Structures are given as structure tokens and as C-alpha cells.
């Protein structure tokens, strides 16, 4: 029992170090090549130092994107090292099952899964906003401003010419319709201020109501309360790309949009991609294990790495293609996000089953 624990610790440490090493190398190369690419975009007000700050602020996002490939390469390198030293053969000869070894490798990958979740939830939303503020020469707070925003609540259509994350509105126009979409009235206000959840105060309003007899009334007020579900934090989220929002922000925003209007599929796709990212990472680790124990066990380390890279790139290209295709053809992007993951699990499981 003690010997098996020692073996488990050895396999876990070897593959974990290989994954972390692959992550560090790939992240460094990504930052370097991205900075070299940014040097070609230099202009007045955006110099080499600004480009460096932009790349460094974007580094957590680059790291998040390469974690699945790092897990794939690290698993191939770690297990390949054990195989080259005949350690895997010794483990199998003393009765350690193939699936147990795979489980130890997956346990190493959980470190990258935790890192991936921490980056997407707490780090990337902030760092990406800072990166955009560097490149746009704007303060981060100014990125929380919306111009020309439409929203819908029931039979009311609302146009907001300007809104910011501090709860200020300008030039608000509303159109109220009945169940048959006949216009019942309009409301226009010069300004608006957020009071509390669901409550706003409009200033300098003009309310135009159409009565059933065909006549109309016009009411002008200096201040008027308004029940509006829009909240300043959601105004801020509208200014951010869906991919830059954290999973919790996506859940909050999509719940709000689902309650008061339709949820844009781009936000659904971003949420399912973030949810599927840990499963994609583990699926690539299973594929890496199948390369070592399966048909590539007699091949050189370099050949295994090349095949692993092709498999990883093919997986991400397929997932991206199906993800964006789901925006047009599928009722839910979840199906097209998880189909490539299930395919990779199936292929890896089949190859491991044959090698057992």
C-alpha cells in the first residue's frame, strides 16, 4: 500500500511538473510573439512602452487560452519520460492498472483546472479591461459607458442614448405597446439617476399617452420615478466582450436578460465555453495518455509531441467552428461546445481500452 502511494506521488509530481513547465514556456512564447506583433501597431499616443503594458495586462488571458494545450503537452512529456525510463512497464508488471495511472495524470491536471477557473473568475475580467484601457488611451472607468443602447421589458421598448456604470442616464426614450403591438404612449427624459434595484428617477420628462378614444395627453414633470430593471453593473457588462466576463458575471447577466428580454447567443456561447474548458483540458489529457499507452508507444518523443499538437489544434479549430456555427443553426450553443469534448473522450477512451 505504501509502495503504491509512493508510485502515485511520483507519477503525479512528474506529470504536474511537466505540465507547469509546458505552461511557463508556452506562456512566455505567447507574450513574446504578441509583443513583437504589437510593435507593428505603434502610432502616436501608443508607443513601445504602451504596447508592453498592453501585452502584460493581457498575459493572464493568454495563459488561460494555452492551459489545455499545456496539459496535453505536459502529459505527453511526463508520461513519455516515465515510459523512456521503463517505469511504466514496471508499474504495470506489479499490478497497477492502466486506468489508475491515467487517474493519477488527471489528478495532476486538476492543478491547471483550478488555475483556469481562478483566472476566468477573478483575474481576466480585470486585466483585460486594463489592457483595453491602455490601447484605447481611455481610463478603465470610461469603458463602462454605453451609447445608443436598446433594451426591452415586456411590451416596453427603451432607448438610452448614454448610460454609465455609475447609474447615470441621458436622453431616455420609451415606447409602450399593448398586446397587439399598438402604440399606447411614449416617454422621454433628459436625464436619469439610479436609486435602488429596479428604481430610477428621471428628470425633465415628457409623457405622451394615447387614450382609447383616440385622443392623447401630454404630461411634463421635473422628476418622475421609473421602475426599470436595468442596473449599473449590467450597463458595465454590456461594454465588455462576452469572452472577457467571468462565469459568475455571465450567469448573472444572462439571468437578467432571460427575465426581461432575450439572451444574445454570444453570451450563451461564452458561458458554455468557460464551463466546458475544464472538461476540454481533461479530455486532452486522456488523449495524451492514449498516445503513450496506445498506438504511439513505440514512437519517439518528438513524433508524439507533433501528433499531440495536431490533435490539440484540430480539437480547438473544431470547437471554435462548431461554437460559432451554433450561433446560427443550434437552439443552444451547449451542444456544439460539448460535442468535440465528447468526441475526444470517446477516442481517448477507445484507444486506452484497446491498450489495456
XYZ file of C-alpha atoms in Angstrom:
356
model
C 0.000 0.000 0.000
C 2.838 2.350 0.917
C 4.658 1.474 -2.295
C 1.579 2.297 -4.343
C 1.310 5.693 -2.633
C 4.940 6.399 -3.457
C 4.366 5.445 -7.095
C 1.223 7.594 -7.246
C 3.114 10.565 -5.812
C 5.954 10.037 -8.287
C 3.646 9.908 -11.325
C 1.648 12.897 -10.110
C 4.732 15.028 -9.439
C 6.393 14.117 -12.728
C 3.371 14.933 -14.873
C 2.468 18.029 -12.836
C 5.966 19.475 -13.223
C 5.888 18.706 -16.947
C 2.528 20.483 -17.301
C 3.710 23.524 -15.345
C 6.916 23.655 -17.358
C 4.991 23.480 -20.641
C 2.674 26.212 -19.374
C 5.579 28.513 -18.491
C 7.324 28.010 -21.842
C 4.184 28.445 -23.940
C 3.055 31.483 -21.954
C 6.463 33.127 -22.344
C 6.482 32.494 -26.095
C 2.934 33.810 -26.424
C 3.800 37.039 -24.600
C 6.970 37.499 -26.663
C 5.320 36.964 -30.053
C 2.312 39.070 -29.108
C 4.590 41.940 -28.116
C 6.528 41.649 -31.372
C 3.227 41.776 -33.228
C 2.137 44.858 -31.276
C 5.307 46.687 -32.268
C 3.891 46.831 -35.774
C 0.835 48.733 -34.464
C 2.749 51.595 -32.863
C 1.368 55.083 -33.506
C 1.213 58.467 -31.892
C -0.009 58.048 -28.344
C 0.711 54.293 -28.383
C 4.431 53.634 -28.067
C 6.598 50.621 -27.286
C 6.071 51.040 -23.528
C 2.290 51.161 -24.000
C 2.485 48.044 -26.161
C 4.429 46.261 -23.423
C 1.854 47.254 -20.799
C -0.944 46.096 -23.098
C 0.694 42.695 -23.581
C 1.474 42.244 -19.878
C -2.090 43.096 -18.874
C -3.286 40.575 -21.454
C -0.879 37.854 -20.245
C -3.435 36.167 -17.920
C -5.797 35.771 -20.867
C -3.012 34.234 -22.984
C -2.217 31.885 -20.102
C -5.872 30.861 -19.798
C -6.077 30.072 -23.504
C -2.996 27.836 -23.583
C -3.743 25.796 -20.439
C -5.475 22.913 -22.303
C -2.578 22.633 -24.791
C -0.128 22.860 -21.874
C -1.906 19.979 -20.158
C -1.755 17.942 -23.370
C 1.962 18.572 -23.966
C 2.812 18.184 -20.280
C 1.035 14.834 -20.072
C 2.870 13.587 -23.175
C 6.227 14.778 -21.819
C 5.670 13.478 -18.287
C 4.370 10.054 -19.257
C 6.888 9.889 -22.115
C 9.716 10.369 -19.633
C 8.345 7.595 -17.430
C 7.964 5.351 -20.468
C 11.506 6.067 -21.688
C 12.861 5.035 -18.273
C 10.726 1.848 -18.390
C 8.957 2.979 -15.234
C 5.516 2.452 -16.764
C 6.417 -1.135 -17.632
C 7.483 -1.744 -14.027
C 4.230 -0.236 -12.738
C 2.156 -2.457 -14.997
C 4.187 -5.527 -14.041
C 3.439 -5.097 -10.324
C -0.297 -4.937 -10.958
C -1.016 -1.211 -11.277
C -3.805 -0.839 -13.818
C -3.630 1.462 -16.799
C -6.725 3.362 -15.675
C -5.183 4.031 -12.273
C -2.144 5.595 -13.913
C -4.429 7.701 -16.106
C -6.273 8.772 -12.961
C -3.018 9.955 -11.417
C -2.251 12.014 -14.519
C -5.728 13.552 -14.445
C -5.150 14.400 -10.789
C -2.089 16.385 -11.879
C -4.194 18.188 -14.486
C -6.633 19.315 -11.786
C -3.986 21.861 -10.773
C -4.393 23.525 -14.178
C -8.174 23.212 -13.915
C -8.121 25.186 -10.653
C -5.771 27.751 -12.196
C -8.068 28.043 -15.230
C -11.113 28.704 -13.033
C -9.272 31.254 -10.892
C -8.084 33.149 -13.964
C -11.508 33.232 -15.644
C -13.397 34.185 -12.484
C -11.188 36.722 -10.722
C -8.247 37.792 -12.887
C -9.136 38.038 -16.585
C -12.171 40.371 -16.284
C -9.973 42.968 -14.566
C -6.757 42.544 -16.569
C -8.497 42.553 -19.955
C -10.273 45.774 -19.043
C -6.973 47.343 -18.075
C -5.413 46.147 -21.345
C -8.198 47.742 -23.374
C -7.838 50.980 -21.453
C -4.134 51.083 -22.399
C -4.784 50.501 -26.093
C -7.744 52.873 -26.343
C -5.958 55.607 -24.343
C -9.029 55.732 -22.115
C -9.430 55.211 -18.420
C -10.883 51.872 -17.378
C -13.896 53.649 -15.881
C -14.713 55.174 -19.256
C -15.074 51.705 -20.733
C -18.205 51.316 -18.597
C -20.122 53.757 -20.796
C -22.827 52.807 -23.299
C -24.105 54.902 -26.171
C -27.178 54.061 -28.229
C -28.425 51.113 -26.142
C -31.775 49.383 -26.751
C -33.473 47.095 -24.249
C -36.922 45.609 -23.792
C -39.047 44.887 -20.742
C -42.327 43.214 -21.562
C -44.216 45.435 -24.018
C -41.949 48.411 -23.340
C -39.058 49.243 -25.656
C -36.395 51.530 -24.181
C -33.689 53.520 -25.926
C -30.891 55.018 -23.822
C -28.611 57.417 -25.640
C -25.991 57.341 -22.872
C -25.541 55.256 -19.714
C -22.621 54.524 -17.418
C -21.790 52.128 -14.617
C -22.250 54.919 -12.023
C -26.008 54.879 -12.640
C -26.393 57.957 -14.864
C -28.642 58.071 -17.935
C -29.086 60.703 -20.629
C -31.749 61.127 -23.310
C -34.061 58.235 -22.399
C -36.911 57.362 -24.755
C -39.573 54.718 -24.159
C -42.289 53.237 -26.346
C -45.196 51.381 -24.698
C -47.255 48.910 -26.747
C -50.292 46.785 -25.955
C -50.571 43.036 -26.568
C -51.284 43.652 -30.257
C -48.282 45.998 -30.523
C -50.366 49.112 -30.913
C -48.654 52.186 -29.523
C -50.094 53.244 -26.150
C -47.687 56.038 -25.288
C -44.191 57.406 -25.181
C -41.939 58.806 -22.516
C -38.888 60.990 -22.973
C -36.480 62.221 -20.317
C -33.319 64.304 -20.452
C -31.559 62.509 -17.589
C -31.916 59.615 -15.172
C -30.345 58.522 -11.887
C -30.187 55.052 -10.317
C -31.892 54.860 -6.893
C -32.017 51.191 -5.911
C -32.675 47.832 -7.533
C -35.454 48.295 -10.046
C -35.942 52.014 -9.295
C -34.744 55.070 -11.202
C -35.557 58.765 -11.114
C -35.982 60.587 -14.422
C -35.562 64.336 -14.807
C -37.357 66.706 -17.231
C -39.806 64.143 -18.559
C -42.480 64.386 -21.220
C -45.063 61.593 -21.116
C -47.375 61.238 -24.118
C -50.350 58.858 -23.522
C -52.735 57.721 -26.266
C -56.249 57.130 -24.915
C -58.722 54.546 -26.170
C -60.966 57.196 -27.715
C -58.102 58.313 -29.960
C -57.187 61.473 -28.053
C -53.876 61.979 -26.309
C -52.488 63.683 -23.227
C -49.114 65.271 -22.621
C -47.702 65.430 -19.086
C -44.474 67.263 -18.244
C -42.695 66.756 -14.917
C -39.374 67.849 -13.461
C -38.877 64.456 -11.800
C -40.613 61.141 -12.244
C -39.942 57.724 -10.690
C -39.475 54.829 -13.068
C -39.481 51.067 -12.481
C -36.636 49.828 -14.676
C -34.801 46.540 -14.199
C -31.602 47.829 -15.778
C -28.814 48.085 -13.215
C -25.496 49.964 -13.468
C -23.479 46.750 -13.193
C -25.252 45.390 -16.263
C -24.539 48.618 -18.119
C -20.878 47.935 -17.453
C -21.193 44.336 -18.672
C -22.690 45.477 -21.968
C -19.422 47.300 -22.729
C -17.334 44.150 -22.227
C -16.912 41.343 -24.742
C -18.709 38.171 -23.546
C -15.392 36.275 -23.562
C -13.976 38.747 -21.015
C -16.762 38.249 -18.472
C -16.300 35.830 -15.587
C -18.577 32.771 -15.291
C -20.464 34.345 -12.372
C -20.950 37.580 -14.345
C -22.245 35.615 -17.320
C -24.721 33.758 -15.123
C -25.934 36.997 -13.545
C -26.210 38.840 -16.857
C -27.922 36.012 -18.748
C -30.402 35.550 -15.881
C -31.262 39.239 -16.091
C -31.558 39.153 -19.883
C -33.652 35.978 -19.776
C -36.075 37.536 -17.305
C -36.618 40.801 -19.156
C -35.708 40.054 -22.766
C -33.906 37.542 -24.952
C -30.381 36.400 -24.138
C -27.899 37.041 -27.003
C -26.367 33.756 -28.120
C -22.882 35.238 -27.905
C -23.247 35.354 -24.105
C -24.611 31.809 -24.025
C -21.701 30.616 -26.137
C -19.156 32.370 -23.886
C -20.724 30.800 -20.784
C -20.739 27.247 -22.164
C -17.191 27.624 -23.445
C -15.993 28.626 -19.977
C -17.999 25.804 -18.411
C -16.597 23.299 -20.890
C -12.986 24.462 -20.594
C -12.071 22.155 -17.639
C -13.649 19.175 -19.404
C -11.742 20.031 -22.584
C -8.499 20.120 -20.611
C -9.169 16.691 -19.085
C -10.236 15.276 -22.467
C -6.897 16.343 -23.964
C -5.070 14.696 -21.052
C -6.928 11.448 -21.776
C -5.871 11.742 -25.423
C -2.263 12.307 -24.315
C -2.395 9.164 -22.172
C -3.734 7.190 -25.132
C -0.732 8.310 -27.193
C 1.676 6.889 -24.617
C -0.136 3.605 -23.939
C -1.743 3.219 -27.359
C -0.536 3.160 -30.952
C 2.285 5.691 -30.428
C 4.006 3.921 -27.551
C 6.870 2.765 -29.803
C 7.399 6.187 -31.386
C 9.931 8.847 -30.426
C 9.117 11.716 -28.082
C 9.320 14.272 -30.885
C 6.835 12.373 -33.027
C 4.426 12.083 -30.084
C 4.627 15.829 -29.470
C 3.910 16.634 -33.111
C 0.855 14.350 -33.170
C -0.290 15.775 -29.824
C -0.048 19.333 -31.166
C -2.004 18.408 -34.294
C -4.659 16.717 -32.154
C -4.920 19.718 -29.839
C -5.089 22.262 -32.637
C -7.625 20.157 -34.518
C -9.766 19.969 -31.387
C -9.748 23.749 -30.865
C -10.417 24.520 -34.521
C -13.366 22.117 -34.472
C -14.689 23.564 -31.216
C -14.398 27.145 -32.496
C -16.054 26.279 -35.808
C -18.961 24.453 -34.181
C -19.289 27.129 -31.484
C -19.752 29.946 -33.968
C -21.914 27.747 -36.213
C -24.210 27.240 -33.211
C -24.936 30.986 -33.207
C -26.780 30.428 -36.483
C -28.038 26.849 -36.537
C -28.397 25.489 -32.988
C -31.023 26.256 -30.336
C -28.309 26.155 -27.665
C -24.519 26.545 -28.077
C -24.020 23.962 -25.315
C -24.449 21.074 -27.753
C -21.763 22.307 -30.128
C -19.346 23.159 -27.293
C -19.523 19.707 -25.701
C -19.713 17.574 -28.865
C -15.934 17.956 -29.609
C -15.173 17.238 -25.946
C -17.236 14.039 -26.019
C -15.533 13.022 -29.272
C -12.098 13.440 -27.673
C -13.166 11.481 -24.585
C -14.523 8.741 -26.842
C -11.376 8.483 -28.960
C -9.076 8.540 -25.928
C -11.182 6.021 -24.031
C -11.304 3.674 -27.014
C -7.530 3.761 -27.537
C -6.887 3.197 -23.838
C -9.371 0.322 -23.767
C -7.533 -1.352 -26.643
C -4.183 -0.884 -24.905
C -5.399 -2.228 -21.550
